[in-house]
Amino acid sequence: MQTLLDVILPVFLVIGFGYIAVWRGLFPVSGIDGVMRFTQGFAIPCLLFKAIAEIDLSNSFDPGLLVSFYAGATLCFIAGMAGARVLFKRDWEDCVAIGFCCLFSNSVLLGLPITERAYGADALTGNFAIVALHSPFCYGLGITVMEITRNRGKSPLLMARSVGRAMFRNGLVIGIALGFLVNVTRTPIPGVVNDALSLIIQAALPAALFALGGVLIQYKPEGDLRAIAMVCVIALILHPALMWGFGTTLSVPPDAFRSGVLTAAMAPGFNAYIFANMYGRARRIAASSVLLATLGSIFTVWVWLTLLQGI
């Protein structure tokens, strides 16, 4: 119970403030859109850029952690697609969008603050390693499968162009790529620029959590409730369980193991809805899954944190 009070509830209270502020008309939806654009387009890319630029690449990217997390994520993507097709008889394009909801954990807006509150800022190395590959991997996999599904029989070159355009218009991917460039080339960040980045970064997570609450009020729990329940089970239970199993088998170090399980245990990010909306497929299921899984994760994350106490 103390873990719930100390670690999880403060994060969800900030989300709740955003939800209530928009619900009661204290903050306009247009304002939430602006805050979200600031966090997604500028503040969080700055956070990721600085984190990747300064991280020790040789020691931070534990192969066992990355294989465990992304093998689990890929299996969840396949499980979501297969379940949507076999159980609910959805079109293949809908299946890909539903699978993407099971693939894309909310690694930044929920994963980073919850891990930081649970284990401290020094424990985020594993999180940043996952986040560095998260958008490129998930968007790369989702867009590639969707483009193959939509463009069966068309030129592979056209499909590659579609994937590339979608990937490199994403601010998170751009921030991560620039961070890697600075790190690999050992380019020093000027002090005044570093100070400016630090100021922006301080606002990133609190503003993003508040905006997430404002965004969630726009998502109504509509659509196929059984499909939504399937997404929630895969995202909140199956993915962290797979990460736990793979991580144990591959002897992932404790700090990285905790980061991996907690990140895998996060609800689908609203990128799941962005992906569904981008293709006009399974939008109601994606929106409702983001809302209900985020609410459900208050309790499931508590369970995973309790289980991780012995690690």
Tab-separated table of C-alpha atoms in Angstrom:
chain	number	residue	atom	x	y	z
A	1	MET	CA	0.000	0.000	0.000
A	2	GLN	CA	2.849	2.396	0.782
A	3	THR	CA	4.249	1.849	-2.733
A	4	LEU	CA	0.881	2.817	-4.186
A	5	LEU	CA	0.816	6.018	-2.129
A	6	ASP	CA	4.445	7.047	-2.553
A	7	VAL	CA	5.181	6.082	-6.159
A	8	ILE	CA	2.076	5.606	-8.272
A	9	LEU	CA	-0.566	7.979	-6.935
A	10	PRO	CA	1.469	11.223	-7.299
A	11	VAL	CA	1.939	10.493	-11.006
A	12	PHE	CA	-1.727	9.690	-11.533
A	13	LEU	CA	-2.821	12.683	-9.446
A	14	VAL	CA	-1.074	14.968	-11.953
A	15	ILE	CA	-2.904	13.122	-14.752
A	16	GLY	CA	-6.121	13.525	-12.748
A	17	PHE	CA	-5.567	17.273	-12.368
A	18	GLY	CA	-5.382	17.580	-16.145
A	19	TYR	CA	-8.491	15.428	-16.582
A	20	ILE	CA	-10.527	17.410	-14.046
A	21	ALA	CA	-9.281	20.771	-15.333
A	22	VAL	CA	-10.582	20.027	-18.825
A	23	TRP	CA	-13.730	18.267	-17.593
A	24	ARG	CA	-14.742	21.244	-15.444
A	25	GLY	CA	-13.846	23.789	-18.111
A	26	LEU	CA	-10.948	25.239	-16.109
A	27	PHE	CA	-8.531	24.535	-18.947
A	28	PRO	CA	-9.530	24.535	-22.630
A	29	VAL	CA	-9.081	21.539	-24.908
A	30	SER	CA	-7.211	23.798	-27.318
A	31	GLY	CA	-4.805	24.619	-24.489
A	32	ILE	CA	-4.240	20.915	-23.824
A	33	ASP	CA	-3.475	20.444	-27.513
A	34	GLY	CA	-0.866	23.196	-27.236
A	35	VAL	CA	0.715	21.691	-24.114
A	36	MET	CA	0.799	18.267	-25.752
A	37	ARG	CA	2.446	19.669	-28.865
A	38	PHE	CA	5.029	21.407	-26.683
A	39	THR	CA	5.832	18.248	-24.715
A	40	GLN	CA	5.733	15.813	-27.630
A	41	GLY	CA	7.352	18.090	-30.182
A	42	PHE	CA	9.927	19.922	-28.070
A	43	ALA	CA	10.297	19.155	-24.355
A	44	ILE	CA	10.417	15.345	-24.441
A	45	PRO	CA	12.608	15.245	-27.590
A	46	CYS	CA	14.980	17.589	-25.676
A	47	LEU	CA	14.885	15.250	-22.673
A	48	LEU	CA	15.662	12.231	-24.851
A	49	PHE	CA	18.338	14.119	-26.807
A	50	LYS	CA	20.176	15.118	-23.616
A	51	ALA	CA	19.804	11.689	-22.024
A	52	ILE	CA	21.112	9.838	-25.089
A	53	ALA	CA	23.870	12.414	-25.716
A	54	GLU	CA	25.218	11.930	-22.178
A	55	ILE	CA	24.596	8.219	-21.634
A	56	ASP	CA	27.483	5.739	-21.577
A	57	LEU	CA	26.585	3.700	-24.641
A	58	SER	CA	29.047	0.915	-23.913
A	59	ASN	CA	27.606	0.196	-20.446
A	60	SER	CA	23.970	1.290	-20.744
A	61	PHE	CA	22.647	-0.784	-23.636
A	62	ASP	CA	22.465	-4.172	-21.985
A	63	PRO	CA	21.742	-6.663	-24.802
A	64	GLY	CA	19.773	-8.949	-22.491
A	65	LEU	CA	17.475	-6.096	-21.437
A	66	LEU	CA	16.794	-4.977	-25.000
A	67	VAL	CA	16.244	-8.510	-26.309
A	68	SER	CA	13.932	-9.335	-23.382
A	69	PHE	CA	11.863	-6.169	-23.707
A	70	TYR	CA	11.530	-6.086	-27.487
A	71	ALA	CA	11.037	-9.834	-27.904
A	72	GLY	CA	8.156	-9.516	-25.460
A	73	ALA	CA	6.800	-6.459	-27.262
A	74	THR	CA	6.941	-8.215	-30.637
A	75	LEU	CA	5.129	-11.267	-29.278
A	76	CYS	CA	2.454	-8.946	-27.837
A	77	PHE	CA	2.094	-7.270	-31.242
A	78	ILE	CA	1.597	-10.682	-32.854
A	79	ALA	CA	-0.804	-11.774	-30.093
A	80	GLY	CA	-2.875	-8.610	-30.535
A	81	MET	CA	-3.101	-9.065	-34.299
A	82	ALA	CA	-3.901	-12.771	-34.022
A	83	GLY	CA	-6.528	-12.186	-31.337
A	84	ALA	CA	-8.211	-9.433	-33.352
A	85	ARG	CA	-8.298	-11.663	-36.420
A	86	VAL	CA	-9.232	-15.009	-34.872
A	87	LEU	CA	-11.456	-13.899	-31.992
A	88	PHE	CA	-13.089	-10.784	-33.422
A	89	LYS	CA	-12.878	-11.318	-37.216
A	90	ARG	CA	-11.447	-7.848	-37.863
A	91	ASP	CA	-9.963	-6.740	-41.187
A	92	TRP	CA	-6.179	-7.153	-41.373
A	93	GLU	CA	-5.644	-3.380	-41.282
A	94	ASP	CA	-7.677	-3.195	-38.056
A	95	CYS	CA	-5.664	-6.119	-36.690
A	96	VAL	CA	-2.400	-4.256	-37.238
A	97	ALA	CA	-3.735	-1.152	-35.462
A	98	ILE	CA	-4.964	-3.260	-32.534
A	99	GLY	CA	-1.643	-5.103	-32.424
A	100	PHE	CA	0.141	-1.748	-32.261
A	101	CYS	CA	-1.861	-0.892	-29.121
A	102	CYS	CA	-0.415	-4.037	-27.522
A	103	LEU	CA	3.094	-3.159	-28.755
A	104	PHE	CA	3.540	0.484	-27.713
A	105	SER	CA	3.947	0.926	-23.945
A	106	ASN	CA	3.758	4.441	-22.500
A	107	SER	CA	7.479	4.325	-21.779
A	108	VAL	CA	8.022	8.091	-21.407
A	109	LEU	CA	4.981	9.722	-19.799
A	110	LEU	CA	4.377	6.874	-17.326
A	111	GLY	CA	7.472	4.660	-17.394
A	112	LEU	CA	10.031	7.359	-16.623
A	113	PRO	CA	8.257	9.131	-13.710
A	114	ILE	CA	7.103	5.902	-12.031
A	115	THR	CA	10.556	4.295	-12.251
A	116	GLU	CA	12.179	7.504	-11.001
A	117	ARG	CA	9.850	7.736	-8.023
A	118	ALA	CA	10.309	4.040	-7.218
A	119	TYR	CA	14.085	3.732	-7.559
A	120	GLY	CA	15.531	7.231	-8.046
A	121	ALA	CA	16.884	9.158	-11.029
A	122	ASP	CA	20.043	7.018	-11.148
A	123	ALA	CA	17.903	3.968	-11.954
A	124	LEU	CA	16.679	5.376	-15.277
A	125	THR	CA	19.606	4.151	-17.381
A	126	GLY	CA	17.697	1.039	-18.439
A	127	ASN	CA	14.610	3.126	-19.173
A	128	PHE	CA	16.553	5.457	-21.441
A	129	ALA	CA	18.104	2.496	-23.245
A	130	ILE	CA	14.596	1.153	-23.961
A	131	VAL	CA	13.202	4.587	-24.852
A	132	ALA	CA	16.091	5.220	-27.257
A	133	LEU	CA	14.879	2.372	-29.454
A	134	HIS	CA	11.195	2.450	-28.565
A	135	SER	CA	9.733	4.820	-31.147
A	136	PRO	CA	12.049	3.692	-33.975
A	137	PHE	CA	11.367	0.016	-33.249
A	138	CYS	CA	7.619	0.230	-32.642
A	139	TYR	CA	6.839	2.651	-35.452
A	140	GLY	CA	9.198	0.772	-37.752
A	141	LEU	CA	7.484	-2.548	-37.032
A	142	GLY	CA	3.934	-1.177	-37.040
A	143	ILE	CA	4.287	0.974	-40.137
A	144	THR	CA	6.125	-1.738	-42.054
A	145	VAL	CA	3.470	-4.368	-41.318
A	146	MET	CA	0.648	-1.897	-42.060
A	147	GLU	CA	2.196	-0.769	-45.338
A	148	ILE	CA	2.744	-4.366	-46.419
A	149	THR	CA	-0.875	-5.122	-45.516
A	150	ARG	CA	-2.254	-2.069	-47.317
A	151	ASN	CA	0.005	-2.237	-50.354
A	152	ARG	CA	0.130	-5.930	-51.114
A	153	GLY	CA	1.708	-6.361	-54.514
A	154	LYS	CA	3.170	-2.852	-54.713
A	155	SER	CA	6.835	-1.915	-55.071
A	156	PRO	CA	9.027	-2.517	-51.980
A	157	LEU	CA	10.657	0.851	-52.728
A	158	LEU	CA	7.314	2.659	-52.320
A	159	MET	CA	6.722	0.861	-49.043
A	160	ALA	CA	10.208	1.778	-47.808
A	161	ARG	CA	9.569	5.433	-48.638
A	162	SER	CA	6.268	5.391	-46.718
A	163	VAL	CA	7.983	3.884	-43.681
A	164	GLY	CA	10.849	6.389	-43.829
A	165	ARG	CA	8.558	9.429	-44.136
A	166	ALA	CA	6.423	8.343	-41.172
A	167	MET	CA	9.464	7.546	-39.015
A	168	PHE	CA	11.495	10.683	-39.514
A	169	ARG	CA	8.648	13.127	-39.066
A	170	ASN	CA	8.411	11.959	-35.457
A	171	GLY	CA	9.974	14.439	-32.994
A	172	LEU	CA	10.946	11.684	-30.562
A	173	VAL	CA	12.849	9.817	-33.252
A	174	ILE	CA	14.609	13.029	-34.323
A	175	GLY	CA	15.649	13.858	-30.745
A	176	ILE	CA	16.962	10.330	-30.191
A	177	ALA	CA	18.876	10.322	-33.504
A	178	LEU	CA	20.518	13.668	-32.743
A	179	GLY	CA	21.442	12.448	-29.260
A	180	PHE	CA	23.156	9.404	-30.729
A	181	LEU	CA	24.994	11.640	-33.219
A	182	VAL	CA	26.318	13.911	-30.469
A	183	ASN	CA	27.282	10.931	-28.306
A	184	VAL	CA	29.073	8.964	-31.004
A	185	THR	CA	30.954	11.991	-32.359
A	186	ARG	CA	31.760	13.140	-28.791
A	187	THR	CA	30.561	16.644	-29.659
A	188	PRO	CA	30.423	18.774	-26.472
A	189	ILE	CA	27.177	20.593	-25.734
A	190	PRO	CA	27.937	24.278	-25.006
A	191	GLY	CA	27.178	25.258	-21.415
A	192	VAL	CA	24.532	27.828	-22.300
A	193	VAL	CA	22.747	25.328	-24.561
A	194	ASN	CA	22.947	22.665	-21.877
A	195	ASP	CA	21.405	25.062	-19.333
A	196	ALA	CA	18.601	25.931	-21.745
A	197	LEU	CA	17.912	22.245	-22.371
A	198	SER	CA	17.787	21.625	-18.623
A	199	LEU	CA	15.157	24.341	-18.200
A	200	ILE	CA	12.956	22.828	-20.906
A	201	ILE	CA	13.457	19.307	-19.562
A	202	GLN	CA	12.276	20.304	-16.067
A	203	ALA	CA	8.870	21.072	-17.561
A	204	ALA	CA	8.696	18.010	-19.799
A	205	LEU	CA	7.244	15.243	-17.619
A	206	PRO	CA	4.918	17.302	-15.345
A	207	ALA	CA	3.454	19.145	-18.347
A	208	ALA	CA	3.145	15.907	-20.321
A	209	LEU	CA	1.329	14.139	-17.468
A	210	PHE	CA	-1.082	17.062	-17.050
A	211	ALA	CA	-1.712	17.127	-20.798
A	212	LEU	CA	-2.218	13.356	-20.865
A	213	GLY	CA	-5.071	13.766	-18.377
A	214	GLY	CA	-6.617	16.440	-20.580
A	215	VAL	CA	-6.291	14.229	-23.632
A	216	LEU	CA	-7.818	11.179	-21.928
A	217	ILE	CA	-11.112	12.970	-21.271
A	218	GLN	CA	-11.588	13.120	-25.040
A	219	TYR	CA	-11.391	9.317	-25.259
A	220	LYS	CA	-14.715	7.621	-24.678
A	221	PRO	CA	-14.889	3.928	-23.710
A	222	GLU	CA	-16.633	2.945	-26.912
A	223	GLY	CA	-16.187	0.143	-29.403
A	224	ASP	CA	-15.762	-3.560	-28.894
A	225	LEU	CA	-15.282	-4.020	-25.158
A	226	ARG	CA	-13.922	-7.540	-25.593
A	227	ALA	CA	-11.214	-6.300	-27.948
A	228	ILE	CA	-10.376	-3.484	-25.503
A	229	ALA	CA	-10.153	-6.004	-22.652
A	230	MET	CA	-7.796	-8.130	-24.754
A	231	VAL	CA	-5.507	-5.142	-25.354
A	232	CYS	CA	-5.478	-4.307	-21.637
A	233	VAL	CA	-4.570	-7.876	-20.635
A	234	ILE	CA	-1.792	-8.131	-23.222
A	235	ALA	CA	-0.340	-4.687	-22.424
A	236	LEU	CA	-0.606	-4.749	-18.627
A	237	ILE	CA	-0.017	-8.438	-17.859
A	238	LEU	CA	1.433	-10.412	-20.781
A	239	HIS	CA	4.178	-7.969	-21.797
A	240	PRO	CA	5.716	-7.530	-18.309
A	241	ALA	CA	5.363	-11.278	-17.712
A	242	LEU	CA	7.271	-11.999	-20.934
A	243	MET	CA	9.901	-9.410	-20.006
A	244	TRP	CA	10.237	-11.073	-16.602
A	245	GLY	CA	10.647	-14.521	-18.137
A	246	PHE	CA	13.119	-13.484	-20.828
A	247	GLY	CA	15.023	-11.250	-18.407
A	248	THR	CA	15.396	-14.060	-15.878
A	249	THR	CA	16.579	-16.473	-18.580
A	250	LEU	CA	19.130	-13.953	-19.914
A	251	SER	CA	20.301	-12.912	-16.409
A	252	VAL	CA	19.534	-9.220	-16.890
A	253	PRO	CA	21.117	-7.139	-14.037
A	254	PRO	CA	18.655	-6.105	-11.287
A	255	ASP	CA	18.470	-2.371	-12.109
A	256	ALA	CA	17.924	-3.024	-15.814
A	257	PHE	CA	15.496	-5.854	-15.008
A	258	ARG	CA	13.319	-3.548	-12.895
A	259	SER	CA	13.362	-0.867	-15.589
A	260	GLY	CA	12.368	-3.415	-18.221
A	261	VAL	CA	9.498	-4.953	-16.274
A	262	LEU	CA	8.092	-1.583	-15.194
A	263	THR	CA	8.306	-0.135	-18.702
A	264	ALA	CA	6.640	-3.233	-20.134
A	265	ALA	CA	3.884	-2.908	-17.510
A	266	MET	CA	2.838	0.554	-18.669
A	267	ALA	CA	-0.472	1.137	-20.443
A	268	PRO	CA	-0.478	1.781	-24.204
A	269	GLY	CA	0.710	5.302	-24.961
A	270	PHE	CA	-1.470	7.698	-26.904
A	271	ASN	CA	0.877	6.974	-29.807
A	272	ALA	CA	-1.342	3.911	-30.169
A	273	TYR	CA	-4.239	6.225	-30.976
A	274	ILE	CA	-2.032	8.393	-33.204
A	275	PHE	CA	-1.077	5.287	-35.193
A	276	ALA	CA	-4.703	4.141	-35.491
A	277	ASN	CA	-5.824	7.643	-36.467
A	278	MET	CA	-3.010	7.933	-39.024
A	279	TYR	CA	-4.429	4.963	-40.901
A	280	GLY	CA	-8.096	5.467	-39.971
A	281	ARG	CA	-8.304	1.993	-38.475
A	282	ALA	CA	-9.648	0.742	-35.100
A	283	ARG	CA	-9.617	4.293	-33.717
A	284	ARG	CA	-12.345	3.744	-31.120
A	285	ILE	CA	-10.645	0.612	-29.802
A	286	ALA	CA	-7.281	2.384	-29.644
A	287	ALA	CA	-8.686	5.444	-27.849
A	288	SER	CA	-10.689	3.383	-25.373
A	289	SER	CA	-7.730	1.065	-24.712
A	290	VAL	CA	-5.497	4.018	-23.857
A	291	LEU	CA	-8.081	5.347	-21.406
A	292	LEU	CA	-9.074	2.098	-19.681
A	293	ALA	CA	-5.581	0.590	-19.588
A	294	THR	CA	-4.194	3.803	-18.067
A	295	LEU	CA	-6.815	3.596	-15.321
A	296	GLY	CA	-6.216	-0.123	-14.833
A	297	SER	CA	-2.457	0.343	-14.638
A	298	ILE	CA	-2.839	2.132	-11.290
A	299	PHE	CA	-3.445	-1.291	-9.764
A	300	THR	CA	-1.432	-3.567	-12.068
A	301	VAL	CA	1.717	-1.425	-11.722
A	302	TRP	CA	1.296	-1.618	-7.947
A	303	VAL	CA	1.306	-5.425	-8.236
A	304	TRP	CA	4.429	-5.438	-10.424
A	305	LEU	CA	6.223	-3.038	-8.062
A	306	THR	CA	5.370	-5.342	-5.167
A	307	LEU	CA	6.721	-8.362	-7.036
A	308	LEU	CA	9.903	-6.451	-7.899
A	309	GLN	CA	10.679	-5.711	-4.238
A	310	GLY	CA	12.478	-9.023	-4.009
A	311	ILE	CA	14.775	-8.262	-6.989
